[in-house]
């Protein structure tokens, strides 16, 4: 006689177990009881249907009862709630929710896949008409209809977990002003707070009213809206409220049946997913699992582990003895244009266990790019790795616009296979400029972690540095800034001492070897190099600021510089004038700044300019530009991946007045190289400086002269050697080659093609822009004589001069570059 398996719950775990069991045993009778109206639906996609990213509701319904019957011969009974389990009789009691009839169903094997439910704490007013949870398809339909019919203006999301973050984004996408209230001091609890702060910064930029460290005291309805009273005394009103406080396991049936539970209500199971009754299995959100990294017991309500557990459970029912080896908690979330991903344990957990950083574990934070920095579209990627004293991997976190998910997936796989820090160094990962770097960010985590273990580097976090700065009378230390002069003008840590990295070896006598020296730069690479110089020269107490000033500034971002006017009320142009609009989307730095500079030059004082750009650094760049040019930064906002900026020409600048600089403010550079990529870099820097109103001189010498040559051969008299020399050198910009990966010219053609596709200005265009902006192009006459280049061979507008003329401009400059 065929055996019979009854499954309680028909969503992720239940439907997967049924389908796998049928594939393993065609003769078995399989019955699913689901108290809702739908089975096997994509609950992770519900917020995106509400936000409009998913257009069709039907795509969320992965299986129907009819399809399960036809494809798998599974008897699915929806709107049927199991109200009692009788293990001693191997029976379940079922209630039909539509008719009210109750009956008993026998089983040989029972699977509890009842999942979990949203928590609704006993807060006064929590059952109000405007307050909803999002967990099922009917929940989704109700919220979607409410938005379409009532068109709420303000919404509040209570809780900063995965659903809360996704709902904040998707409600905002519907034009609703969103407040997110989280009782803890951060969103997305699996991340450590410093990584979550990157999300806080981005959410604020996307106009979410982020309220942290504050809980709800009560809800009070009044005239169609709800007033939310917070524990801090603050209150706010909302037309729509989404509860996303957390979930609890649906384990009441198991408890009443006498099955063993943990203190949180999770059903205890063994490795084969048996409960305390050998005929009853359990999978998914309802069970307690083993933490794969620590070996401790925990609760992890994620769809991925639930599906894997269901597959193992089905195989064991079919006669196998497979073991579920624990959950890593690998997860990912989209938060507006950022992706946050993690795997393993976080540092908070280790500290709560009494572990000491340095003694029991290490952690590092690095800033990388999503792919090769020279390929257009590379965006910042911040990664954190937590590892043991012997290099064992405890966990990792990543936040960025692109590439965070695949890096965490690589590390999650490495952890599952027992890899350590040294293995991350050895991983051979796919590389091409649009996708990664030759040294992938995962490799860089391995390199950096191994350096820590080998004693080659020691890091200081932003919190520790702030603690030092707050106690000036405490430890004797020095903060060393190794950035360039221009970077220091934009930002510097208070009390820091400045020696650019290129000058460090020659200025060691300015540093005290008895002090603790903390080195910093923008992202951490130059500061590491500086620290190694000091350590090799006998300095014994040297550390690096992890993540550099880029990360440090994010840790201190509270959004004060951003205004929060209503989205439908942008800054108004004075009567009789139109707002000018500049679209810089797709342009790479310094393209947006240059277009802004050109537009402002053609405007009258008081006129307003609206600029849109996708370049990630644009918002901070434009603030510095307004400060230096004495224009007014009215407002900055973010919509998706676009930065929107409103600038008023002239007026009272919202930024502090620029500090008086020593010497001149010009920029000079010696262009020695004739490589295409270096020529591009030279003119990008020159145009950026010119856009900020700075005089720029570019002094072309030796191979750099080829950049200025006309492409047409000119009728000039030359000696035989000069003719041979000229024939071997590239004539004009179109003949220049890449310094790396030229590949017989294929690499150069690929670079030009990609630049065109990504709307990056060509070298020829950059040169024209530079000359139009007043950049002085000077050809070195001595080098021209040596290389046999005549004045007639150079493009129009180039000045001829010697070293003395260049040095005269250099003395009036505060930046001098050699390229």
PDB file of N, CA and C in Angstrom, residues 210-260:
ATOM      1  N   UNK A 210      14.545  59.298   7.736  1.00  0.00           N
ATOM      2  CA  UNK A 210      15.058  58.141   8.459  1.00  0.00           C
ATOM      3  C   UNK A 210      15.136  58.453   9.946  1.00  0.00           C
ATOM      4  N   UNK A 211      14.379  57.703  10.748  1.00  0.00           N
ATOM      5  CA  UNK A 211      14.316  57.913  12.195  1.00  0.00           C
ATOM      6  C   UNK A 211      14.865  56.664  12.871  1.00  0.00           C
ATOM      7  N   UNK A 212      16.037  56.780  13.455  1.00  0.00           N
ATOM      8  CA  UNK A 212      16.700  55.639  14.087  1.00  0.00           C
ATOM      9  C   UNK A 212      16.713  55.796  15.601  1.00  0.00           C
ATOM     10  N   UNK A 213      16.789  54.681  16.292  1.00  0.00           N
ATOM     11  CA  UNK A 213      16.868  54.707  17.749  1.00  0.00           C
ATOM     12  C   UNK A 213      15.610  55.228  18.407  1.00  0.00           C
ATOM     13  N   UNK A 214      14.475  55.011  17.770  1.00  0.00           N
ATOM     14  CA  UNK A 214      13.210  55.525  18.300  1.00  0.00           C
ATOM     15  C   UNK A 214      12.102  54.523  17.957  1.00  0.00           C
ATOM     16  N   UNK A 215      11.229  54.249  18.903  1.00  0.00           N
ATOM     17  CA  UNK A 215      10.151  53.290  18.690  1.00  0.00           C
ATOM     18  C   UNK A 215       8.789  53.942  18.750  1.00  0.00           C
ATOM     19  N   UNK A 216       7.779  53.202  18.312  1.00  0.00           N
ATOM     20  CA  UNK A 216       6.406  53.706  18.288  1.00  0.00           C
ATOM     21  C   UNK A 216       5.758  53.488  19.653  1.00  0.00           C
ATOM     22  N   UNK A 217       5.163  54.548  20.193  1.00  0.00           N
ATOM     23  CA  UNK A 217       4.446  54.464  21.473  1.00  0.00           C
ATOM     24  C   UNK A 217       2.955  54.243  21.252  1.00  0.00           C
ATOM     25  N   UNK A 218       2.389  54.870  20.190  1.00  0.00           N
ATOM     26  CA  UNK A 218       0.965  54.693  19.918  1.00  0.00           C
ATOM     27  C   UNK A 218       0.638  55.167  18.508  1.00  0.00           C
ATOM     28  N   UNK A 219      -0.515  54.691  18.001  1.00  0.00           N
ATOM     29  CA  UNK A 219      -1.098  55.148  16.741  1.00  0.00           C
ATOM     30  C   UNK A 219      -2.447  55.773  17.066  1.00  0.00           C
ATOM     31  N   UNK A 220      -2.716  56.957  16.488  1.00  0.00           N
ATOM     32  CA  UNK A 220      -3.991  57.634  16.747  1.00  0.00           C
ATOM     33  C   UNK A 220      -4.592  58.095  15.425  1.00  0.00           C
ATOM     34  N   UNK A 221      -5.773  57.555  15.086  1.00  0.00           N
ATOM     35  CA  UNK A 221      -6.435  57.915  13.836  1.00  0.00           C
ATOM     36  C   UNK A 221      -7.209  59.215  13.983  1.00  0.00           C
ATOM     37  N   UNK A 222      -7.164  60.021  12.903  1.00  0.00           N
ATOM     38  CA  UNK A 222      -7.910  61.288  12.925  1.00  0.00           C
ATOM     39  C   UNK A 222      -8.133  61.749  11.488  1.00  0.00           C
ATOM     40  N   UNK A 223      -9.395  61.818  11.074  1.00  0.00           N
ATOM     41  CA  UNK A 223      -9.803  62.341   9.771  1.00  0.00           C
ATOM     42  C   UNK A 223      -9.050  61.667   8.625  1.00  0.00           C
ATOM     43  N   UNK A 224      -8.967  60.360   8.641  1.00  0.00           N
ATOM     44  CA  UNK A 224      -8.399  59.609   7.530  1.00  0.00           C
ATOM     45  C   UNK A 224      -6.915  59.384   7.579  1.00  0.00           C
ATOM     46  N   UNK A 225      -6.188  60.091   8.438  1.00  0.00           N
ATOM     47  CA  UNK A 225      -4.750  59.874   8.581  1.00  0.00           C
ATOM     48  C   UNK A 225      -4.464  59.379   9.994  1.00  0.00           C
ATOM     49  N   UNK A 226      -3.224  58.949  10.203  1.00  0.00           N
ATOM     50  CA  UNK A 226      -2.833  58.395  11.500  1.00  0.00           C
ATOM     51  C   UNK A 226      -1.643  59.168  12.046  1.00  0.00           C
ATOM     52  N   UNK A 227      -1.756  59.572  13.302  1.00  0.00           N
ATOM     53  CA  UNK A 227      -0.634  60.220  13.984  1.00  0.00           C
ATOM     54  C   UNK A 227       0.156  59.156  14.735  1.00  0.00           C
ATOM     55  N   UNK A 228       1.461  59.161  14.501  1.00  0.00           N
ATOM     56  CA  UNK A 228       2.345  58.190  15.139  1.00  0.00           C
ATOM     57  C   UNK A 228       3.100  58.906  16.251  1.00  0.00           C
ATOM     58  N   UNK A 229       2.885  58.467  17.484  1.00  0.00           N
ATOM     59  CA  UNK A 229       3.601  59.026  18.629  1.00  0.00           C
ATOM     60  C   UNK A 229       4.809  58.136  18.924  1.00  0.00           C
ATOM     61  N   UNK A 230       6.002  58.746  18.939  1.00  0.00           N
ATOM     62  CA  UNK A 230       7.235  57.996  19.157  1.00  0.00           C
ATOM     63  C   UNK A 230       7.668  58.076  20.610  1.00  0.00           C
ATOM     64  N   UNK A 231       8.502  57.155  21.022  1.00  0.00           N
ATOM     65  CA  UNK A 231       8.994  57.128  22.394  1.00  0.00           C
ATOM     66  C   UNK A 231       9.763  58.364  22.774  1.00  0.00           C
ATOM     67  N   UNK A 232      10.393  59.017  21.791  1.00  0.00           N
ATOM     68  CA  UNK A 232      11.180  60.222  22.064  1.00  0.00           C
ATOM     69  C   UNK A 232      10.310  61.442  22.299  1.00  0.00           C
ATOM     70  N   UNK A 233       9.006  61.343  22.032  1.00  0.00           N
ATOM     71  CA  UNK A 233       8.111  62.492  22.123  1.00  0.00           C
ATOM     72  C   UNK A 233       7.777  63.093  20.783  1.00  0.00           C
ATOM     73  N   UNK A 234       8.528  62.711  19.751  1.00  0.00           N
ATOM     74  CA  UNK A 234       8.247  63.212  18.413  1.00  0.00           C
ATOM     75  C   UNK A 234       6.977  62.562  17.875  1.00  0.00           C
ATOM     76  N   UNK A 235       6.270  63.275  17.021  1.00  0.00           N
ATOM     77  CA  UNK A 235       5.092  62.707  16.371  1.00  0.00           C
ATOM     78  C   UNK A 235       5.125  63.048  14.888  1.00  0.00           C
ATOM     79  N   UNK A 236       4.500  62.186  14.096  1.00  0.00           N
ATOM     80  CA  UNK A 236       4.375  62.441  12.663  1.00  0.00           C
ATOM     81  C   UNK A 236       3.102  61.781  12.172  1.00  0.00           C
ATOM     82  N   UNK A 237       2.590  62.263  11.044  1.00  0.00           N
ATOM     83  CA  UNK A 237       1.344  61.721  10.515  1.00  0.00           C
ATOM     84  C   UNK A 237       1.617  60.986   9.210  1.00  0.00           C
ATOM     85  N   UNK A 238       0.757  60.002   8.912  1.00  0.00           N
ATOM     86  CA  UNK A 238       0.895  59.222   7.685  1.00  0.00           C
ATOM     87  C   UNK A 238      -0.478  58.770   7.223  1.00  0.00           C
ATOM     88  N   UNK A 239      -0.619  58.656   5.898  1.00  0.00           N
ATOM     89  CA  UNK A 239      -1.859  58.155   5.313  1.00  0.00           C
ATOM     90  C   UNK A 239      -1.817  56.639   5.156  1.00  0.00           C
ATOM     91  N   UNK A 240      -0.611  56.080   5.173  1.00  0.00           N
ATOM     92  CA  UNK A 240      -0.418  54.646   5.010  1.00  0.00           C
ATOM     93  C   UNK A 240       0.740  54.219   5.912  1.00  0.00           C
ATOM     94  N   UNK A 241       0.551  53.152   6.666  1.00  0.00           N
ATOM     95  CA  UNK A 241       1.592  52.648   7.567  1.00  0.00           C
ATOM     96  C   UNK A 241       1.820  51.166   7.273  1.00  0.00           C
ATOM     97  N   UNK A 242       3.087  50.805   7.091  1.00  0.00           N
ATOM     98  CA  UNK A 242       3.457  49.412   6.849  1.00  0.00           C
ATOM     99  C   UNK A 242       4.239  48.905   8.056  1.00  0.00           C
ATOM    100  N   UNK A 243       3.754  47.844   8.679  1.00  0.00           N
ATOM    101  CA  UNK A 243       4.467  47.229   9.804  1.00  0.00           C
ATOM    102  C   UNK A 243       5.461  46.204   9.269  1.00  0.00           C
ATOM    103  N   UNK A 244       6.716  46.391   9.636  1.00  0.00           N
ATOM    104  CA  UNK A 244       7.760  45.445   9.240  1.00  0.00           C
ATOM    105  C   UNK A 244       8.708  45.263  10.424  1.00  0.00           C
ATOM    106  N   UNK A 245       8.101  44.915  11.555  1.00  0.00           N
ATOM    107  CA  UNK A 245       8.842  44.871  12.818  1.00  0.00           C
ATOM    108  C   UNK A 245       9.628  43.578  12.968  1.00  0.00           C
ATOM    109  N   UNK A 246       9.182  42.540  12.306  1.00  0.00           N
ATOM    110  CA  UNK A 246       9.842  41.244  12.421  1.00  0.00           C
ATOM    111  C   UNK A 246       8.830  40.136  12.228  1.00  0.00           C
ATOM    112  N   UNK A 247       9.279  38.884  12.366  1.00  0.00           N
ATOM    113  CA  UNK A 247       8.390  37.745  12.184  1.00  0.00           C
ATOM    114  C   UNK A 247       8.543  36.776  13.347  1.00  0.00           C
ATOM    115  N   UNK A 248       7.525  35.960  13.535  1.00  0.00           N
ATOM    116  CA  UNK A 248       7.576  34.900  14.543  1.00  0.00           C
ATOM    117  C   UNK A 248       7.185  33.587  13.862  1.00  0.00           C
ATOM    118  N   UNK A 249       7.747  32.468  14.295  1.00  0.00           N
ATOM    119  CA  UNK A 249       7.432  31.181  13.656  1.00  0.00           C
ATOM    120  C   UNK A 249       6.004  30.739  13.961  1.00  0.00           C
ATOM    121  N   UNK A 250       5.351  30.171  12.978  1.00  0.00           N
ATOM    122  CA  UNK A 250       3.991  29.639  13.162  1.00  0.00           C
ATOM    123  C   UNK A 250       4.087  28.224  13.753  1.00  0.00           C
ATOM    124  N   UNK A 251       4.407  28.172  15.022  1.00  0.00           N
ATOM    125  CA  UNK A 251       4.696  26.878  15.656  1.00  0.00           C
ATOM    126  C   UNK A 251       3.657  26.482  16.709  1.00  0.00           C
ATOM    127  N   UNK A 252       2.495  27.152  16.727  1.00  0.00           N
ATOM    128  CA  UNK A 252       1.489  26.841  17.746  1.00  0.00           C
ATOM    129  C   UNK A 252       1.027  25.381  17.656  1.00  0.00           C
ATOM    130  N   UNK A 253       0.809  24.893  16.435  1.00  0.00           N
ATOM    131  CA  UNK A 253       0.384  23.506  16.265  1.00  0.00           C
ATOM    132  C   UNK A 253       1.423  22.540  16.829  1.00  0.00           C
ATOM    133  N   UNK A 254       2.695  22.824  16.557  1.00  0.00           N
ATOM    134  CA  UNK A 254       3.770  21.951  17.038  1.00  0.00           C
ATOM    135  C   UNK A 254       3.831  21.958  18.558  1.00  0.00           C
ATOM    136  N   UNK A 255       3.627  23.138  19.132  1.00  0.00           N
ATOM    137  CA  UNK A 255       3.662  23.242  20.596  1.00  0.00           C
ATOM    138  C   UNK A 255       2.527  22.430  21.224  1.00  0.00           C
ATOM    139  N   UNK A 256       1.317  22.573  20.663  1.00  0.00           N
ATOM    140  CA  UNK A 256       0.169  21.847  21.198  1.00  0.00           C
ATOM    141  C   UNK A 256       0.307  20.342  21.006  1.00  0.00           C
ATOM    142  N   UNK A 257       1.076  19.953  19.967  1.00  0.00           N
ATOM    143  CA  UNK A 257       1.270  18.517  19.718  1.00  0.00           C
ATOM    144  C   UNK A 257       2.390  17.942  20.574  1.00  0.00           C
ATOM    145  N   UNK A 258       3.050  18.794  21.379  1.00  0.00           N
ATOM    146  CA  UNK A 258       4.085  18.314  22.273  1.00  0.00           C
ATOM    147  C   UNK A 258       5.475  18.225  21.654  1.00  0.00           C
ATOM    148  N   UNK A 259       5.670  18.818  20.486  1.00  0.00           N
ATOM    149  CA  UNK A 259       6.989  18.808  19.866  1.00  0.00           C
ATOM    150  C   UNK A 259       7.900  19.807  20.582  1.00  0.00           C
ATOM    151  N   UNK A 260       9.197  19.526  20.586  1.00  0.00           N
ATOM    152  CA  UNK A 260      10.147  20.394  21.286  1.00  0.00           C
ATOM    153  C   UNK A 260      10.362  21.694  20.521  1.00  0.00           C
TER     154      UNK A 260
END
